[in-house]
Coordinates of C-alpha atoms and ligand atoms in Angstrom, one line a residue:
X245 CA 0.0 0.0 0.0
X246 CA 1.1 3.3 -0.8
X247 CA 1.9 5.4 2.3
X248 CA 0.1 8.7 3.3
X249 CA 3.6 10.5 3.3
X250 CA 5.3 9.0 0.3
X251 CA 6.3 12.3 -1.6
X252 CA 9.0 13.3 0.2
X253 CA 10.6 10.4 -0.6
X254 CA 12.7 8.7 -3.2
X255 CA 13.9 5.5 -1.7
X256 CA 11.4 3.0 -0.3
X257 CA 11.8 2.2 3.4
X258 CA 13.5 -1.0 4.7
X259 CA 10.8 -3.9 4.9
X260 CA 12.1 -4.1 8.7
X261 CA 12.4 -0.8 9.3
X262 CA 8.6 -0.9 8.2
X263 CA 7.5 -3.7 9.9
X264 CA 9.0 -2.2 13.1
X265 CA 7.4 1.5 12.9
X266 CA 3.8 -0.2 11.5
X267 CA 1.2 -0.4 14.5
X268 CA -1.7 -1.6 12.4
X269 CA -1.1 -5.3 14.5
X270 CA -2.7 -3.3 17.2
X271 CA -4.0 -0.8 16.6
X272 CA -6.3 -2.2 14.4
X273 CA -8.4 -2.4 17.8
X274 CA -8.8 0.7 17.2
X275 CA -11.1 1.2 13.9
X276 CA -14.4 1.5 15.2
X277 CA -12.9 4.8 17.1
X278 CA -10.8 5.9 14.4
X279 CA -14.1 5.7 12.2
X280 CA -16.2 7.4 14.4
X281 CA -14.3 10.7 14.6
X282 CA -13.7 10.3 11.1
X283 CA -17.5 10.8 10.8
X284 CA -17.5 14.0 13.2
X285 CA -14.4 15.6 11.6
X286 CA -16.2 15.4 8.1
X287 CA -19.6 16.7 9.4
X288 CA -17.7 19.2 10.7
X289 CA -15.9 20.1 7.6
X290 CA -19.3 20.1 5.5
X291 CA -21.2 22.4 8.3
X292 CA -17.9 24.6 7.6
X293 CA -18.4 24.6 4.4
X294 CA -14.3 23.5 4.2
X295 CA -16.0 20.9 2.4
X296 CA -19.5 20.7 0.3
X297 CA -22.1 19.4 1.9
X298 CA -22.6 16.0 -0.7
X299 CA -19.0 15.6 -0.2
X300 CA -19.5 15.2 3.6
X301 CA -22.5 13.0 2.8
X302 CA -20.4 10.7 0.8
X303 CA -17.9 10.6 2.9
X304 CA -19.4 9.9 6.0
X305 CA -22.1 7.9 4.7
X306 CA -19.4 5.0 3.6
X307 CA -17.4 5.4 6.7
X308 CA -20.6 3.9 8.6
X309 CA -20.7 1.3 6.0
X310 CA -16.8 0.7 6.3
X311 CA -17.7 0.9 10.4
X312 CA -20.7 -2.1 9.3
X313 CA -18.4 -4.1 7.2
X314 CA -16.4 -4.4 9.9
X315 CA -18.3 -5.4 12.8
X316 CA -20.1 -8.0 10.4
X317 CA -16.1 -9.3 9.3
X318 CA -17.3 -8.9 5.7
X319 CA -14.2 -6.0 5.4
X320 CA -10.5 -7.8 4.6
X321 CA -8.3 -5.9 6.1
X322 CA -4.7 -5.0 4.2
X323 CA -2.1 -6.0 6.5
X324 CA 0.2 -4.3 4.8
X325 CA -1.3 -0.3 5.6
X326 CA 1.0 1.3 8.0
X327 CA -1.6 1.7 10.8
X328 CA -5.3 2.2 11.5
X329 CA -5.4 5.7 10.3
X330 CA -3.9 4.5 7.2
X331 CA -5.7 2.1 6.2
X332 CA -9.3 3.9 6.7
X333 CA -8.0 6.7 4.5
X334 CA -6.9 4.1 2.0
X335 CA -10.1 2.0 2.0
X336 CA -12.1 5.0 1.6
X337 CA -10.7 6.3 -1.3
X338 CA -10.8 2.8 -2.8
X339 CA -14.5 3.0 -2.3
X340 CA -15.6 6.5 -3.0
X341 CA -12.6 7.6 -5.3
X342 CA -11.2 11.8 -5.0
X343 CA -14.0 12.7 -2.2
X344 CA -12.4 10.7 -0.1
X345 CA -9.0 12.3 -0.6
X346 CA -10.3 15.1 1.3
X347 CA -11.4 13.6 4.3
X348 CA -7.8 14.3 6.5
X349 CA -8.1 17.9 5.4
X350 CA -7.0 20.3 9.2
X351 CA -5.8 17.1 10.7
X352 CA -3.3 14.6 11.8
X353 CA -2.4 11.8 12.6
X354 CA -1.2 13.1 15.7
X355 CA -4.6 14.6 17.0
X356 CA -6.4 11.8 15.4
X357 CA -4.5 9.1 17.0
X358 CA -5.1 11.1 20.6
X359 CA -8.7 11.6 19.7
X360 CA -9.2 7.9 19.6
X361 CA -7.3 6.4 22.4
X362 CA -9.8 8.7 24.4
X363 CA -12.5 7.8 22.8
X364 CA -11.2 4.0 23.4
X365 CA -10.2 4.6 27.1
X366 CA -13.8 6.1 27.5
X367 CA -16.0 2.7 26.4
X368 CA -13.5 0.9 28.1
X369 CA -14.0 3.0 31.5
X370 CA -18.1 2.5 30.6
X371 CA -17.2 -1.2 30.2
X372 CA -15.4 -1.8 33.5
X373 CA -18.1 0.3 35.3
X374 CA -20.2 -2.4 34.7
X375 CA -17.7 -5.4 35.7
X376 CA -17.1 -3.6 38.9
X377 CA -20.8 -2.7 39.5
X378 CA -21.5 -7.0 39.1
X379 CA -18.5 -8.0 41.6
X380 CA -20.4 -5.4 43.7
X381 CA -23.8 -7.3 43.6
X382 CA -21.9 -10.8 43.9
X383 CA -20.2 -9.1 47.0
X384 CA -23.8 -7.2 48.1
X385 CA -25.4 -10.8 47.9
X386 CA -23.1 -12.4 50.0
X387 CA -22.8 -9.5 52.6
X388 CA -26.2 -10.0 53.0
X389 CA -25.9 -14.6 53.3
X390 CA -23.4 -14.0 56.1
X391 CA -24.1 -10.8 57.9
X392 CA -24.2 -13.4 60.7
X393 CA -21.5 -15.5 60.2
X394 CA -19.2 -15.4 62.9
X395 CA -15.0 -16.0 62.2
X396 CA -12.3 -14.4 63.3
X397 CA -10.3 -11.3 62.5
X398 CA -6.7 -10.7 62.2
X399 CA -4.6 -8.2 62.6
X400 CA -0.4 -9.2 61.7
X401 CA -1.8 -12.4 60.2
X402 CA -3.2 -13.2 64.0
X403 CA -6.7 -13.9 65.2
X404 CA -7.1 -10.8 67.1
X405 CA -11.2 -10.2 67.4
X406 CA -14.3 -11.6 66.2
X407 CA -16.1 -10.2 63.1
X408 CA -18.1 -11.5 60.8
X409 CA -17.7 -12.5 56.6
X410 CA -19.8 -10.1 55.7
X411 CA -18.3 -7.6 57.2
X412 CA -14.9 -9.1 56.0
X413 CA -16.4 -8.7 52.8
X414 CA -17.7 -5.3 53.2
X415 CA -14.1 -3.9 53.5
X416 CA -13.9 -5.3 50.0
X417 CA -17.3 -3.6 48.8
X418 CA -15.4 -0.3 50.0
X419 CA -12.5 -0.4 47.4
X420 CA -14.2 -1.6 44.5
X421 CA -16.6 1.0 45.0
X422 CA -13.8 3.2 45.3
X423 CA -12.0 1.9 42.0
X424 CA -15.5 3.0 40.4
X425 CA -15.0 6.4 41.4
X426 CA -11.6 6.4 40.9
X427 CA -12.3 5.7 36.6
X428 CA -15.1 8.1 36.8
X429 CA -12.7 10.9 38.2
X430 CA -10.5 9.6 35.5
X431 CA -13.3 9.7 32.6
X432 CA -14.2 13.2 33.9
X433 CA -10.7 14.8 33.6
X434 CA -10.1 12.8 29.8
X435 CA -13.4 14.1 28.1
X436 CA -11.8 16.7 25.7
X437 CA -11.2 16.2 22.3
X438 CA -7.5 17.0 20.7
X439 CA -9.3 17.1 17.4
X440 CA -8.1 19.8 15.9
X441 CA -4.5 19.9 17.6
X442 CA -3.6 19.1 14.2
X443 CA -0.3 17.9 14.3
X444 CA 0.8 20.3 16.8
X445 CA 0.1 23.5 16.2
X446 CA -3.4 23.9 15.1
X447 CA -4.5 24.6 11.6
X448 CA -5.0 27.4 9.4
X449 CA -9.0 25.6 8.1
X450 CA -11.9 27.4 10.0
X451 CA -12.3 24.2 12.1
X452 CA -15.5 24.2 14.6
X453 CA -13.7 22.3 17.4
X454 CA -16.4 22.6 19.7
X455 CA -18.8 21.1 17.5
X456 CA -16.8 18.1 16.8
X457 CA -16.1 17.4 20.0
X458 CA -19.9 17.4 20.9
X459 CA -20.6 15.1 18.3
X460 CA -18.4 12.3 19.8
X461 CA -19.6 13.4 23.6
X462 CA -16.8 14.8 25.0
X463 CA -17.3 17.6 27.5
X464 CA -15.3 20.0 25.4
X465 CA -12.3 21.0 23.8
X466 CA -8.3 20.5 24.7
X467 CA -7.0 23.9 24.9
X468 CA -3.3 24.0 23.8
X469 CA -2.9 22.2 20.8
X470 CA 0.9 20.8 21.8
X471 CA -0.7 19.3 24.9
X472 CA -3.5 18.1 22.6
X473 CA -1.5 16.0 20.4
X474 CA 1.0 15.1 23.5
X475 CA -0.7 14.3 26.7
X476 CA -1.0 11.1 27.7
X477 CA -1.4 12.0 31.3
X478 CA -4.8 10.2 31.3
X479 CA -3.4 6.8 29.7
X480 CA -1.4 7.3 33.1
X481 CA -4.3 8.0 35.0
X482 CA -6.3 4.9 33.5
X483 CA -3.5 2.6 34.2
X484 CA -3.0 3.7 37.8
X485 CA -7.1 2.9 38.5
X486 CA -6.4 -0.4 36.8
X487 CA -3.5 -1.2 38.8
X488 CA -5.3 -0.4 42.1
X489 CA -8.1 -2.6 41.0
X490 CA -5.3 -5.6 40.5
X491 CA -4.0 -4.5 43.9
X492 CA -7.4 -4.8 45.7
X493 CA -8.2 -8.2 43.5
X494 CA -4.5 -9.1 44.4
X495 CA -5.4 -8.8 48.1
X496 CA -8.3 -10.6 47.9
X497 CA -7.5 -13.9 45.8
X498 CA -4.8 -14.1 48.3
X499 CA -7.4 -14.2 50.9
X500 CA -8.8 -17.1 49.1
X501 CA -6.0 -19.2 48.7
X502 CA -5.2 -19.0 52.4
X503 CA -8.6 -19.8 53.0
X504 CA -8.8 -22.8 50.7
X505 CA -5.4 -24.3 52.4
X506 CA -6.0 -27.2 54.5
X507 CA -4.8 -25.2 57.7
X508 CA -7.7 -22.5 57.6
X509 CA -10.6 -24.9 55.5
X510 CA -12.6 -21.3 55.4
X511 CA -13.9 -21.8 51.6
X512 CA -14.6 -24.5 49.3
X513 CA -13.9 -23.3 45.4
X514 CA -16.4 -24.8 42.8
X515 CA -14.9 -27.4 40.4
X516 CA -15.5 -24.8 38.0
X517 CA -12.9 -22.2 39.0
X518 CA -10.4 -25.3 41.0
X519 CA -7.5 -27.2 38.8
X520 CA -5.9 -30.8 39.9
X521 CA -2.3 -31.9 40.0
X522 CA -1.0 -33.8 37.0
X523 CA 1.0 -35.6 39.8
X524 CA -1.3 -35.7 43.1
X525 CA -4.1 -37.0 42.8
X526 CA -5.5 -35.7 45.9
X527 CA -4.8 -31.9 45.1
X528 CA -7.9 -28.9 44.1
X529 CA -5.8 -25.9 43.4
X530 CA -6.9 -22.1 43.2
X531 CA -5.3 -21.5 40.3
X532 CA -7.3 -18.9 38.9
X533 CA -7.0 -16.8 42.0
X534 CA -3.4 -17.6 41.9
X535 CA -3.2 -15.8 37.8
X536 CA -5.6 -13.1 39.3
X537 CA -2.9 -12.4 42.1
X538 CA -0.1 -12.8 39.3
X539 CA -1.5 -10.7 36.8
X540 CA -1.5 -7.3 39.1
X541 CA 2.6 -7.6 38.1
X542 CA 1.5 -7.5 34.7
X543 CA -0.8 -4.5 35.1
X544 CA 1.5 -3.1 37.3
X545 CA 4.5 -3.6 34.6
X546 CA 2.2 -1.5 32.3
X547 CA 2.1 1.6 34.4
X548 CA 5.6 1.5 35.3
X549 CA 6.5 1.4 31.0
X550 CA 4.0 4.2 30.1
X551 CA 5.5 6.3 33.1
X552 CA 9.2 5.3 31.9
X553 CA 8.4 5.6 28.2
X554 CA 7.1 9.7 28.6
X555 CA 9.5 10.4 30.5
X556 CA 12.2 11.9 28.6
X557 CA 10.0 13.1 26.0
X558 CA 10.1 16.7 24.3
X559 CA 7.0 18.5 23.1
X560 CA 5.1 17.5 21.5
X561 CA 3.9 14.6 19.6
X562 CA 6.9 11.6 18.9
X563 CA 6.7 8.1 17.6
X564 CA 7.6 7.1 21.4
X565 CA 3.7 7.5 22.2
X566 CA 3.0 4.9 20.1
X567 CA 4.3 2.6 23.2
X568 CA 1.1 3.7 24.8
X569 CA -1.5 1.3 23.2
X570 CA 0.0 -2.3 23.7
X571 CA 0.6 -2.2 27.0
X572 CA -3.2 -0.2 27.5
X573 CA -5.2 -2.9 25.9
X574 CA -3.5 -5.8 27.5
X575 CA -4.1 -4.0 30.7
X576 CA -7.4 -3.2 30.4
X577 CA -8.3 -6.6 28.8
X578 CA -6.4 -8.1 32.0
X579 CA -8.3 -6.3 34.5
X580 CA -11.7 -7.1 32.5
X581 CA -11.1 -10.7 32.3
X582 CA -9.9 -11.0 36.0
X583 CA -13.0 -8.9 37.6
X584 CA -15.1 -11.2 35.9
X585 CA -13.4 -14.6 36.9
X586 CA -13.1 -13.1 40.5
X587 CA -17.0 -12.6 40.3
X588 CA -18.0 -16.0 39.2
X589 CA -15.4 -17.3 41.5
X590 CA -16.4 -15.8 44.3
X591 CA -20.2 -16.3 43.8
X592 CA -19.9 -20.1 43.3
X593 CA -17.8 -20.6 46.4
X594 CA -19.0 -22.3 49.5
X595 CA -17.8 -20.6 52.9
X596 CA -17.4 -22.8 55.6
X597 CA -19.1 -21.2 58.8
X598 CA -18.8 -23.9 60.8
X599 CA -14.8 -24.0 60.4
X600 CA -15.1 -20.0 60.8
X601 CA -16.9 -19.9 64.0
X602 CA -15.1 -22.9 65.4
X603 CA -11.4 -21.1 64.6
X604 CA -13.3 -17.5 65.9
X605 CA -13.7 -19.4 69.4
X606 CA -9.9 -20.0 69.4
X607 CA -6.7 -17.9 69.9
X608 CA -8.6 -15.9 72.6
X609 CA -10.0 -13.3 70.1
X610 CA -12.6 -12.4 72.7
X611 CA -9.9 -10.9 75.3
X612 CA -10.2 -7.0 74.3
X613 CA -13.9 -8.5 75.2
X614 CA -12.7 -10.0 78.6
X615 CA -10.8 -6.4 79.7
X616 CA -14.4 -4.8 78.4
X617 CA -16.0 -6.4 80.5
X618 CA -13.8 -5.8 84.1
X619 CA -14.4 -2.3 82.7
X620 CA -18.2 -2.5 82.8
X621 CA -17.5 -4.1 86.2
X622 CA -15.4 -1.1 87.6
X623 CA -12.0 -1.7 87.2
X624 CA -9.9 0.8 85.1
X625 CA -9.0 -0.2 81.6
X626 CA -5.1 -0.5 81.9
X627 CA -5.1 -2.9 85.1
X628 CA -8.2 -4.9 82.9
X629 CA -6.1 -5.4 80.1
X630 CA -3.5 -6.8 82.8
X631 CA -5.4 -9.5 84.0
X632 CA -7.2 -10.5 81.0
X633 CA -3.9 -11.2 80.2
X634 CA -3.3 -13.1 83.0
X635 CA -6.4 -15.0 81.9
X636 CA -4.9 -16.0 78.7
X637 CA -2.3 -17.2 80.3
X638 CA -4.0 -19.2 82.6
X639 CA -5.9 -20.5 80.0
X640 CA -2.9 -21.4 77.9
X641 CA -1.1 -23.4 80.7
X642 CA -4.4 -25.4 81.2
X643 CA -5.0 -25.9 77.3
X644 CA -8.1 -24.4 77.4
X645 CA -10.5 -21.2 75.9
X646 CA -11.8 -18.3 78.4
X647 CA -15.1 -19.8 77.6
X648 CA -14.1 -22.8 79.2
X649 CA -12.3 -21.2 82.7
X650 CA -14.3 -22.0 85.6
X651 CA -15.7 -18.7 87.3
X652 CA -13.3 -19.4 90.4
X653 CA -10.2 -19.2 88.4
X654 CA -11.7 -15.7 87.0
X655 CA -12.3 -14.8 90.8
X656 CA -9.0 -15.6 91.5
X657 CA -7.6 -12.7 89.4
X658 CA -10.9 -10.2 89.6
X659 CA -13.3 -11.1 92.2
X660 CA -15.7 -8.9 91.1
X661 CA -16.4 -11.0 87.3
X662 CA -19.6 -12.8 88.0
X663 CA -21.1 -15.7 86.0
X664 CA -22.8 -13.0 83.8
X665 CA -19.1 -13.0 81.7
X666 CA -19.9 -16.5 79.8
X667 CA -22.2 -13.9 78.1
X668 CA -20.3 -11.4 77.2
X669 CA -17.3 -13.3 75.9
X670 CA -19.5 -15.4 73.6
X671 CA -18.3 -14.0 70.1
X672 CA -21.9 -13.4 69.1
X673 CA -21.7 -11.3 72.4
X674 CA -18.4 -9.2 71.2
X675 CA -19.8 -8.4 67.3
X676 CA -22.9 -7.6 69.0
X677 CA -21.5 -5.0 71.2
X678 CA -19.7 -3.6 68.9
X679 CA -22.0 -1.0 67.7
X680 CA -20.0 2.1 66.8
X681 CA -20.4 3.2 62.6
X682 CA -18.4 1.3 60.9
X683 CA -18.2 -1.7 63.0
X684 CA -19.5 -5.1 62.4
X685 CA -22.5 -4.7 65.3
X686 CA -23.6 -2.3 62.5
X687 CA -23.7 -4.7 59.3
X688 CA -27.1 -4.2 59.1
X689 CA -26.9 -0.7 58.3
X690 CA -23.7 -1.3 56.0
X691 CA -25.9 -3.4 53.7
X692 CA -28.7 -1.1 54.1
X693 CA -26.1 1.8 52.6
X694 CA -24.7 -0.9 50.2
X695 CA -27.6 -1.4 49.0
X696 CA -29.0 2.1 48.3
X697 CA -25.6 2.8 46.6
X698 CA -26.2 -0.4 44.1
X699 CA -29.8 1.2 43.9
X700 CA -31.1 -2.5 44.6
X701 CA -34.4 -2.8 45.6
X702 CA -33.6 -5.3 48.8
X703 CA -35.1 -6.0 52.0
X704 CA -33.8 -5.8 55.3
Ligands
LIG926 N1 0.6 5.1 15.1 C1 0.8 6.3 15.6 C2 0.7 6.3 17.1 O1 0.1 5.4 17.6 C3 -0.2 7.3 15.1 C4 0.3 8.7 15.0 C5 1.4 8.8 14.0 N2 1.8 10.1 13.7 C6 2.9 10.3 13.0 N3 3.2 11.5 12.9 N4 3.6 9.3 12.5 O2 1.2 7.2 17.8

């Protein structure tokens, strides 16, 4: 294929030298974008009269068909144009002959390319809205199941008090729902439209900016035209939500796999989302929360190339940027794939209450409750904290719970504990009392709020 700057030149390029500068391989994700502002930056250019209105017409008219051709896989791509941008030009003229020719006419490359990978990073923000807003429900759901399910919490990787899972699980809620605000904060700063950046210093064709960028929904107009061809602060941006998301899903599937070990038996993964040894025949691995915790590296690798790769770079647009789309897509498609794994993971899952509540009971998780309770009783906090600890270590030389001490042992260190502290050592006891915002005495009204945030009609 010819290129769209061939007459400059005399010599034609190296075949490697093309095959290493061509980006159509993946950028060809790309087309349905790269069609769409097509479409706006001709309407534009008829309404300006920069162009007659029929030739607009034909011009945009056959970019929706080129756009239809394509979803239906009807459209045989050249793998031989240069990249996206090119080939669209090319196949356009091919189809409608000298109109077409006019179609890049006060543009770029440059501000088309930027125009695009916003409009991309845009669906693909709408797109992960949605995955997160599902793991919330599966989460919501299950919030909801074991609001009452008693095991224990740890602080240092040690029991250290009783909670519930669905409070465990509402921590969980929290950062998702943050990741959703944190791509809408990044959608909201991205919505402007470069178009008309040209390559990077405007044009000298009586472009209506603004109305372009209203016809492909931005929220206006970039306004220096060597940022609008050069930012990629936003690409930054996107990947730093996405990498946060891998963190939180990180954290999570590591969760699991502790829980699915032998030692802790808190979860049993469905068949569906479990993988056997080749070797043991006894083994049910959580592989695919293993790949989920793996893949955060990945995403995280991403973020750290984009960062290195604009580092040095001089205004304003260089072939450097062109870095910016592999490592994008496979992120995002990453992040996609693992939120909805994690769902359907998560959802099919069995926990194990009976394992939680029995490993709650142990490792004297209810001795903040024990010192609470000399407190209620009179004696001031620091010398309860004292002999509750003298409890636990009663306890441990007798190879027994708190639960299990007979009164006249707790006599023997506070005589004023009656046999009303059975009671209030009982874990139910200690989540119950814990009735402060935020804690998990207050799951009910953690759903409630989780609820009216998902907008689900739910009772309770
Ligand atoms: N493939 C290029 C990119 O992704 C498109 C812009 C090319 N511009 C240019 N002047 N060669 O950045």
């Amino acid at each position: 294929m010819a290129q769209l700057w061939g007459g400059r030149f005399t010599e034609k390029t190296d075949d490697l030298a093309y095959d290493f500068n061509a980006s159509l391989r993946f950028d060809i994700r790309l087309l349905p974008q790269d069609i769409r502002g097509s479409i706006a930056h001709a309407s534009m250019l008829g309404k300006q009269g920069i162009l007659t209105e029929k030739e607009a017409r034909l011009i945009t008219d056959e970019l929706a068909r080129m756009a239809s051709d394509h979803a239906a896989g009807v459209w045989e791509i050249d793998p031989e144009a240069e990249d996206v941008h090119s080939l669209v030009e090319a196949e356009l003229i091919r189809r409608i002959g000298e109109s077409g020719k006019k179609l890049h006419t006060g543009r770029s490359r440059n501000d088309q390319v930027a125009t695009d990978m916003r409009l991309y990073v845009r669906d693909t923000i709408d797109a992960l809205d949605g995955d997160l807003t599902a793991l919330l429900s599966v989460l919501l759901a299950l919030m909801e199941e074991h609001a009452g399910t008693v095991m224990p919490g740890f602080t240092h990787m040690q029991k250290a008090q009783p909670i519930t899972l669905g409070h465990h699980l509402g921590a969980y809620f929290e950062m998702f729902r943050r990741d959703r605000e944190r791509l809408a904060s990044v959608r909201q700063r991205m919505n402007v439209c470069p178009l008309g950046s040209g390559a990077l210093a405007g044009t000298t064709y009586d472009l209506d900016r603004e109305y372009a960028a209203k016809l492909l929904g931005f929220d206006g107009i970039s306004r220096n035209s060597l940022d609008g061809v050069s930012d990629r602060d936003y690409l930054i941006d996107f990947l730093s939500a996405l990498s946060v998301i891998m963190m939180h899903l990180s954290r999570f599937s590591e969760e699991i796999i502790t829980w699915a070990s032998d030692e802790y038996r808190f979860i049993e993964l469905s068949d569906a989302y479990s993988t056997g040894s080749s070797l043991m025949p006894q083994k049910k691995n959580p592989d695919i929360a293993e790949l989920i915790r793996g893949k955060c590296g990945r995403v995280y690798g991403h973020l750290t190339a984009l960062l290195t790769t604009m580092k040095g770079i001089p205004l304003a647009y260089n072939k450097d940027m062109q870095e910016d789309k592999e490592g994008t897509f496979d992120a995002a498609d990453t992040v996609r794939s693992c939120l909805s794994l994690f769902a359907a993971m998560l959802k099919t899952a069995k926990f194990r209450e009976e394992r939680m509540r029995l490993s709650a009971a142990g490792g004297f998780t209810n001795a903040t409750d024990a010192a609470d309770y000399l407190v209620r009783k009179g004696v001031p906090f620091r010398d309860a904290h004292g002999m509750a600890g003298q409890l636990v270590l009663l306890c441990i030389e007798k190879g027994i719970t708190l639960e299990e001490l007979p009164l006249s042992e707790w006599k023997s260190i506070c005589p004023l504990v009656e046999d009303d502290v059975y009671e209030a050592i009982r874990p139910e006891t200690c989540i119950r009392l814990r009735k402060i915002p935020g804690a998990p005495g207050m799951i009910r009204d953690e759903i409630a709020e989780a609820a009216a945030y998902l907008g689900e009609d739910r009772k309770n």
